[in-house]
Coordinates of C-alpha atoms in Angstrom, one line a residue:
X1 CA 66.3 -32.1 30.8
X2 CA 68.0 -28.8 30.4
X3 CA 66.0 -26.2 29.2
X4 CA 65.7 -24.8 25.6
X5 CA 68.1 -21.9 24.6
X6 CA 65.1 -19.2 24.1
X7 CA 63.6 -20.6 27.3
X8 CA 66.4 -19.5 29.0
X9 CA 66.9 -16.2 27.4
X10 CA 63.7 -15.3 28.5
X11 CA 64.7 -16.2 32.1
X12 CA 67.6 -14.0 32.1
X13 CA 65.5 -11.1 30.1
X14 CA 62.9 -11.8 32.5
X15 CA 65.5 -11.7 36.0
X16 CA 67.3 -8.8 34.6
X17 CA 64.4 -6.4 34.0
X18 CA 62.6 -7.5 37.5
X19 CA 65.7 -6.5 39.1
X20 CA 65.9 -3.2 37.4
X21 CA 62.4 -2.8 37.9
X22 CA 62.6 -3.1 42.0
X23 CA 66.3 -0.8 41.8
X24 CA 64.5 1.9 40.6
X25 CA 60.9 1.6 42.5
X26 CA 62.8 3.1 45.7
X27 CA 64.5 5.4 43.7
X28 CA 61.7 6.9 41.9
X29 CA 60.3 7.4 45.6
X30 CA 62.7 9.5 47.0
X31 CA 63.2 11.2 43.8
X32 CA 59.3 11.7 43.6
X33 CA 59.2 12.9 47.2
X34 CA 62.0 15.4 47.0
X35 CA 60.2 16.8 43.9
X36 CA 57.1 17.0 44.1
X37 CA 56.1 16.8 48.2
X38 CA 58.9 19.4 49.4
X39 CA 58.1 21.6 46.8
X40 CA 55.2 22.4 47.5
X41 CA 54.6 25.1 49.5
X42 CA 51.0 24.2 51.2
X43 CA 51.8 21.1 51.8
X44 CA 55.1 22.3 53.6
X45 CA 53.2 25.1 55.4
X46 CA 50.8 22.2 56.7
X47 CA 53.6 19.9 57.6
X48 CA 55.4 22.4 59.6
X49 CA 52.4 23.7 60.9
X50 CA 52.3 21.5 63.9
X51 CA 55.7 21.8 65.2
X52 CA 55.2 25.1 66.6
X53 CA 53.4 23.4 69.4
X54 CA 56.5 21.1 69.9
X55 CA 58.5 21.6 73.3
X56 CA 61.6 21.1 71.5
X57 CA 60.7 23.6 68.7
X58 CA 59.8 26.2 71.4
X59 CA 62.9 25.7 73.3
X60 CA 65.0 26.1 70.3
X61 CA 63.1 29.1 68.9
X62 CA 63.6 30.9 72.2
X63 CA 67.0 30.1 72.6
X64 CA 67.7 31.8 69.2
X65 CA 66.1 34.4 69.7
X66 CA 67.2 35.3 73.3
X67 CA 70.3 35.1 72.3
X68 CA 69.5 37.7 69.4
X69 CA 68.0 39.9 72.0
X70 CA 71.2 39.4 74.3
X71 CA 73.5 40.2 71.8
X72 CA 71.8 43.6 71.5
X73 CA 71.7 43.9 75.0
X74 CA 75.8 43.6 74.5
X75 CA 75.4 46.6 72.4
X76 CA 74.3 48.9 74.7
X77 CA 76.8 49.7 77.4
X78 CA 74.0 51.1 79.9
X79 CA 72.3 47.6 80.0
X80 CA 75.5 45.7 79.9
X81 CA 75.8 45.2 83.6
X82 CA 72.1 43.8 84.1
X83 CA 72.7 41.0 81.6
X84 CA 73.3 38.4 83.8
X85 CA 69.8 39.3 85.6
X86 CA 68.2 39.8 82.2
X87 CA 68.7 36.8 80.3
X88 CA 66.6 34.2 82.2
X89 CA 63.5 37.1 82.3
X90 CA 64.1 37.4 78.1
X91 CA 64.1 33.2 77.4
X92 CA 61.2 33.3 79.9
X93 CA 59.5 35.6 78.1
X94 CA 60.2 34.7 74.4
X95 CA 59.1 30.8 75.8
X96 CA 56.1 32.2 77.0
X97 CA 55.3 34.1 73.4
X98 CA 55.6 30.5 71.5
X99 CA 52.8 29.4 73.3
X100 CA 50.8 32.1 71.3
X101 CA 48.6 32.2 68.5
X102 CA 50.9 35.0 67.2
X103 CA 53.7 32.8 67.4
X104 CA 51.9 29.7 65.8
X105 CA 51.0 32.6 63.1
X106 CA 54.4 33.7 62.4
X107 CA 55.6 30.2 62.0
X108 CA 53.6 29.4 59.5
X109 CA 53.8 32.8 57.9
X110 CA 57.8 32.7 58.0
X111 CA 58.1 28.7 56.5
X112 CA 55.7 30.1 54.0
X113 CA 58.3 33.7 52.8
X114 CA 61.1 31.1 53.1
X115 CA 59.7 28.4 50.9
X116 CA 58.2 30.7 48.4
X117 CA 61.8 32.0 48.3
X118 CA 63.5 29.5 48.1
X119 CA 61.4 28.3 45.0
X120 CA 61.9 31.4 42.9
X121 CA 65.5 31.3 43.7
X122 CA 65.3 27.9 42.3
X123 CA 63.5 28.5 39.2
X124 CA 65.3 31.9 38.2
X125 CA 68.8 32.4 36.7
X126 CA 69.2 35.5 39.6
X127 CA 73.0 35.1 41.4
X128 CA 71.9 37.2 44.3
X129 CA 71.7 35.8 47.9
X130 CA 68.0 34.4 49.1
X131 CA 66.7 37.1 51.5
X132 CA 63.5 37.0 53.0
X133 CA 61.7 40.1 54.1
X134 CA 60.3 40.7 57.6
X135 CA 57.6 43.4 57.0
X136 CA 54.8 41.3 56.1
X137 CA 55.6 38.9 59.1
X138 CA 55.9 41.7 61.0
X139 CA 53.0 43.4 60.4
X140 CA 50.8 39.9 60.7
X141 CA 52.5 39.6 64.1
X142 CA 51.8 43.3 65.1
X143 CA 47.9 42.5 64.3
X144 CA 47.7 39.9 66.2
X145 CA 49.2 41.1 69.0
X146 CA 46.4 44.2 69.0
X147 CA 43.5 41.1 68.4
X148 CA 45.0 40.1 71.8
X149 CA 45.1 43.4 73.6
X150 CA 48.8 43.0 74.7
X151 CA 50.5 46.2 75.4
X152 CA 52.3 49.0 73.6
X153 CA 51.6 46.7 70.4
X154 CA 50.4 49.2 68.2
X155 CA 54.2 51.0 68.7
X156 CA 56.2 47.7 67.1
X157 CA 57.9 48.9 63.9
X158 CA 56.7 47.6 60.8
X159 CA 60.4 47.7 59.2
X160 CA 61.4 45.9 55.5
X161 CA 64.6 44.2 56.7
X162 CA 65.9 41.3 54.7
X163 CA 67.2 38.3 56.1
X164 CA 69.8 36.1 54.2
X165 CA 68.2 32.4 53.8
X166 CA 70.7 31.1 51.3
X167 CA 74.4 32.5 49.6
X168 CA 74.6 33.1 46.3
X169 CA 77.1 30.5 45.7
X170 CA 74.9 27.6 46.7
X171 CA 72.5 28.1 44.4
X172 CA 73.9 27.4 41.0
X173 CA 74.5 23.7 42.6
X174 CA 71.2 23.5 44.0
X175 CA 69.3 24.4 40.7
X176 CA 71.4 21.6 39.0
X177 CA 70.6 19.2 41.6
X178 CA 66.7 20.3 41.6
X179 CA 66.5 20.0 38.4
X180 CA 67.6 16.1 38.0
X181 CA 64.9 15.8 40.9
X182 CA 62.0 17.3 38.7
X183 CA 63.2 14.8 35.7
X184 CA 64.1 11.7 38.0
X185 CA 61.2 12.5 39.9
X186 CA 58.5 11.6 37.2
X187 CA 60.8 9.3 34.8
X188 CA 62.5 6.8 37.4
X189 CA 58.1 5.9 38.8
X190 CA 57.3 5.2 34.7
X191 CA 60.5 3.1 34.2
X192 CA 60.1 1.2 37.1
X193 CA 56.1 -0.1 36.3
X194 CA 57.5 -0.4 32.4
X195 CA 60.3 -2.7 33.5
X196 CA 58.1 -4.7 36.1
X197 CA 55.4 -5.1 33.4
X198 CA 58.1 -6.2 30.8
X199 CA 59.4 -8.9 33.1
X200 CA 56.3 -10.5 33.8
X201 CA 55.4 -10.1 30.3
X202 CA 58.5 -12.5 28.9
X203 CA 58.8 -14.8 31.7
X204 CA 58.3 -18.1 31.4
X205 CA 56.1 -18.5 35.0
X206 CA 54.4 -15.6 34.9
X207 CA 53.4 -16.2 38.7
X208 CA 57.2 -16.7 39.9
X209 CA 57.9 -13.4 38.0
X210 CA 55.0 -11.9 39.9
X211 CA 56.1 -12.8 43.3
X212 CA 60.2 -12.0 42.8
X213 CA 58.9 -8.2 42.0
X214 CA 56.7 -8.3 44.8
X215 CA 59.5 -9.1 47.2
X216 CA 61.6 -7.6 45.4
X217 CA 59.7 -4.4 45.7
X218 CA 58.9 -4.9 49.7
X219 CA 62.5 -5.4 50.1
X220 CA 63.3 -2.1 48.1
X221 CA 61.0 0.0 50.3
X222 CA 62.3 -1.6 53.4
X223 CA 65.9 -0.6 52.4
X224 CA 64.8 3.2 51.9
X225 CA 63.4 3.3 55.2
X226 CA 66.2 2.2 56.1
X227 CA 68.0 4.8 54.4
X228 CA 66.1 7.2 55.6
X229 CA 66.9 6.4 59.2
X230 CA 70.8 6.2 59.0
X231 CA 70.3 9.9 57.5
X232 CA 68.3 11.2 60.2
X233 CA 71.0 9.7 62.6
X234 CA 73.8 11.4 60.5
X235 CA 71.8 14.9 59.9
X236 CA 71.3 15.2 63.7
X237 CA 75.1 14.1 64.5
X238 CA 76.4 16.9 61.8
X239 CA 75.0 19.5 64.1
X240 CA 77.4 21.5 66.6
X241 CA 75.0 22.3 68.8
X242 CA 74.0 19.1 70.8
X243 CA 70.6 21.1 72.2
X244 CA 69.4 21.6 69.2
X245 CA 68.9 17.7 68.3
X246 CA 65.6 17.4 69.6
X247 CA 64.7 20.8 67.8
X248 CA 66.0 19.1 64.4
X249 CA 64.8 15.9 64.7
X250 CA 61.2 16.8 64.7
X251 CA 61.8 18.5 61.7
X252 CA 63.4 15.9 59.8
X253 CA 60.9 13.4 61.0
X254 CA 57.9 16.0 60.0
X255 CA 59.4 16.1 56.1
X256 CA 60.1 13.0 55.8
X257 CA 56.6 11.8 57.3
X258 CA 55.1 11.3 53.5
X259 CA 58.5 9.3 52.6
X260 CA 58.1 7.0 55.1
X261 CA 54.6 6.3 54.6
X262 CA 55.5 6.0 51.5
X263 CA 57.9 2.9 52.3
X264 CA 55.6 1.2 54.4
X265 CA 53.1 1.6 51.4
X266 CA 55.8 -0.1 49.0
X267 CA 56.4 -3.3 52.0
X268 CA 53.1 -3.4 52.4
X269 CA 51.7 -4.2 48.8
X270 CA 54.7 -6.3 47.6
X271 CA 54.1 -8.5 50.5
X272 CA 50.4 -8.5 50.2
X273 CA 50.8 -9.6 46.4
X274 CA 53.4 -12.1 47.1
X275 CA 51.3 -14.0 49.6
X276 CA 48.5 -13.5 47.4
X277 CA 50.3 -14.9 44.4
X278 CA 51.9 -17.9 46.9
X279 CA 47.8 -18.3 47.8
X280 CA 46.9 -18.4 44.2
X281 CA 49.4 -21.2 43.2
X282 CA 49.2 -23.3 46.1
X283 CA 45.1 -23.0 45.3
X284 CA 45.6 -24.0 41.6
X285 CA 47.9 -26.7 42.7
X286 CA 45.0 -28.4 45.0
X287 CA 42.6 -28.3 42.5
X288 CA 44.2 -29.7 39.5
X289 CA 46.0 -32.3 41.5
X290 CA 42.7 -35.0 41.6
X291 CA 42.5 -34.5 37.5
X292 CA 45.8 -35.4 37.3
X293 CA 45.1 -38.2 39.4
X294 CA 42.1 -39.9 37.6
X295 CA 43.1 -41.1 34.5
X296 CA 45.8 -43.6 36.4
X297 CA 42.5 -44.2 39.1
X298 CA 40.6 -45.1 35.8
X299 CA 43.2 -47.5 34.7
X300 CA 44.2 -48.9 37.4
X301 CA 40.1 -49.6 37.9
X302 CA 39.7 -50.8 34.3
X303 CA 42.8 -53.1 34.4
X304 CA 41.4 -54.9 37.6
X305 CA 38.2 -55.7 36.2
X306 CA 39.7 -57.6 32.9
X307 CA 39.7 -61.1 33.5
X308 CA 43.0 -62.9 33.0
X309 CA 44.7 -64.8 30.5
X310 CA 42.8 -67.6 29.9
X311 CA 39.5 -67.0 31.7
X312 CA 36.6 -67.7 30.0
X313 CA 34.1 -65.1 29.6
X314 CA 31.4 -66.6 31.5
X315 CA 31.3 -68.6 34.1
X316 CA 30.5 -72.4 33.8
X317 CA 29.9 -74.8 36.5
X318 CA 32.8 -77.1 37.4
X319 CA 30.6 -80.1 36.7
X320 CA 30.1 -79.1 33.1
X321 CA 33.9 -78.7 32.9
X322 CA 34.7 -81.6 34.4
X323 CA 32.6 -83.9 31.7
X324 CA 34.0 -81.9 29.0
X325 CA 36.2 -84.6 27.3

């Protein structure tokens, strides 16, 4: 028998908002992560934190700078013709600094000027460049250096030099796009448990509605992991310098640690309340299946014992009935 016209409204009201509901739960991830995890500048500082004891980190931090170091060797004509016998003692030399606590103190000190930075940039109407300044890095650096009783460190300049970060003409686009992040960020979360709760709320089998945005949810976060794996894959092959991949892809795999945690989080409850759910019914089921059965046991038991058609109701020896006339 087909079903009744406001049944069925309420199963497409009930589909269409489930499936709304488990667009935007992935969604309202990334847009929560971008938002509110990278913006935060302890939390950055403490995620980056541990990749300036990476071996890829360290390679490509003294690779940069050797090559800074080199190109002022260019400058000076004097030193010029000792560059080939130079540059292997400077990469030595800047490889052995990583493996400092000045170095692990400048990295953190330097994601920390860049981030805080990048955040006023953000929040400001300013159209100059991002510039970071070196003195106080410096200066942390220099001290350091002294704690450790390493040469001639009490002669390093402390000099305010400021170092471009990002162009002016980025920004205006960046603001824009940061901004949709902080609204997208809270609002796309909300609308998804509304919606979910909505569904459930109108549909007909409440438990059927309860396991589609389950899975529907597990299958959400599984695609943003997803996601986020093709865009590591593309991030590292959109860089033009092939020794840097290892250098990068710690990075990206350090920032995007909380994201997918977060996916994992999102598969891992919509499974756990699907089976849950499937437990529930299948329980529910067994249990109401032998009250369903005993009113046809009880009749079928009462119908045997009534005596036929023409029985009498007690029973009377055959002699009797046989002198009956």
């Amino acid at each position: 028998m087909a079903p009744k016209r406001p049944e069925r409204l309420r199963h497409a009201l009930s589909a269409a908002l489930i499936a709304l509901a488990c667009l935007l739960a992935p969604c309202g991830t990334l847009a929560a992560w971008a938002a509110y995890d990278l913006t935060d500048t302890s939390r950055y500082v403490t995620t980056m934190a541990p990749l300036a004891g990476d071996p890829a980190v360290r390679d490509a931090v003294a690779d940069t700078v050797g090559a800074g170091i080199m190109e002022q060797v260019d400058e000076r004509g004097d030193v010029r013709p000792l560059r080939g016998s130079v540059r292997p003692f400077v990469h030595d030399a800047v490889h052995s600094f990583t493996g400092t606590e000045a170095f692990r103190l400048a990295w953190d000190s330097g994601n920390r000027a860049v981030h805080d930075a990048v955040l006023r940039a953000l929040h400001d109407e300013s159209d100059r460049d991002v510039t970071v300044d070196l003195a106080p890095l410096t200066a942390q650096v220099k001290r350091q250096l002294t704690v450790d009783h390493v040469p001639l460190a009490n002669r390093i300049p402390v000099e305010h030099t400021e170092v471009a970060v990002l162009p002016a003409q980025e920004l205006d686009r960046l603001r824009k796009g940061f901004h949709v992040l902080e609204v997208a960020g809270f609002w796309l979360p909300v609308a998804a448990v509304v919606f979910a709760v909505t569904g459930i709320a109108v549909a007909a089998c409440r438990r059927r509605a309860v396991t589609a945005t389950a899975l529907g949810t597990a299958l959400g976060g599984a695609l943003l992991a997803l996601a986020v794996t093709i865009g590591r894959h593309f991030t590292l092959a959109d860089l033009p310098d092939e020794t840097q991949q290892p250098a990068a892809a710690a990075v990206y795999d350090a920032l995007t640690a909380t994201l997918r945690e977060a996916c994992w989080l999102l598969i891992t409850l919509g499974l756990t309340v699907a089976l849950a759910t499937w437990l529930v019914g299948r329980f529910r089921s067994s249990s109401t299946a032998p009250l369903r059965d005993a009113p046809h046991r009880g009749a079928g038991r009462r119908r045997s014992a009534a005596p036929p058609r023409g029985a009498t109701s007690h029973d009377e020896p055959a002699d009797d009935l046989q002198r009956s006339p």
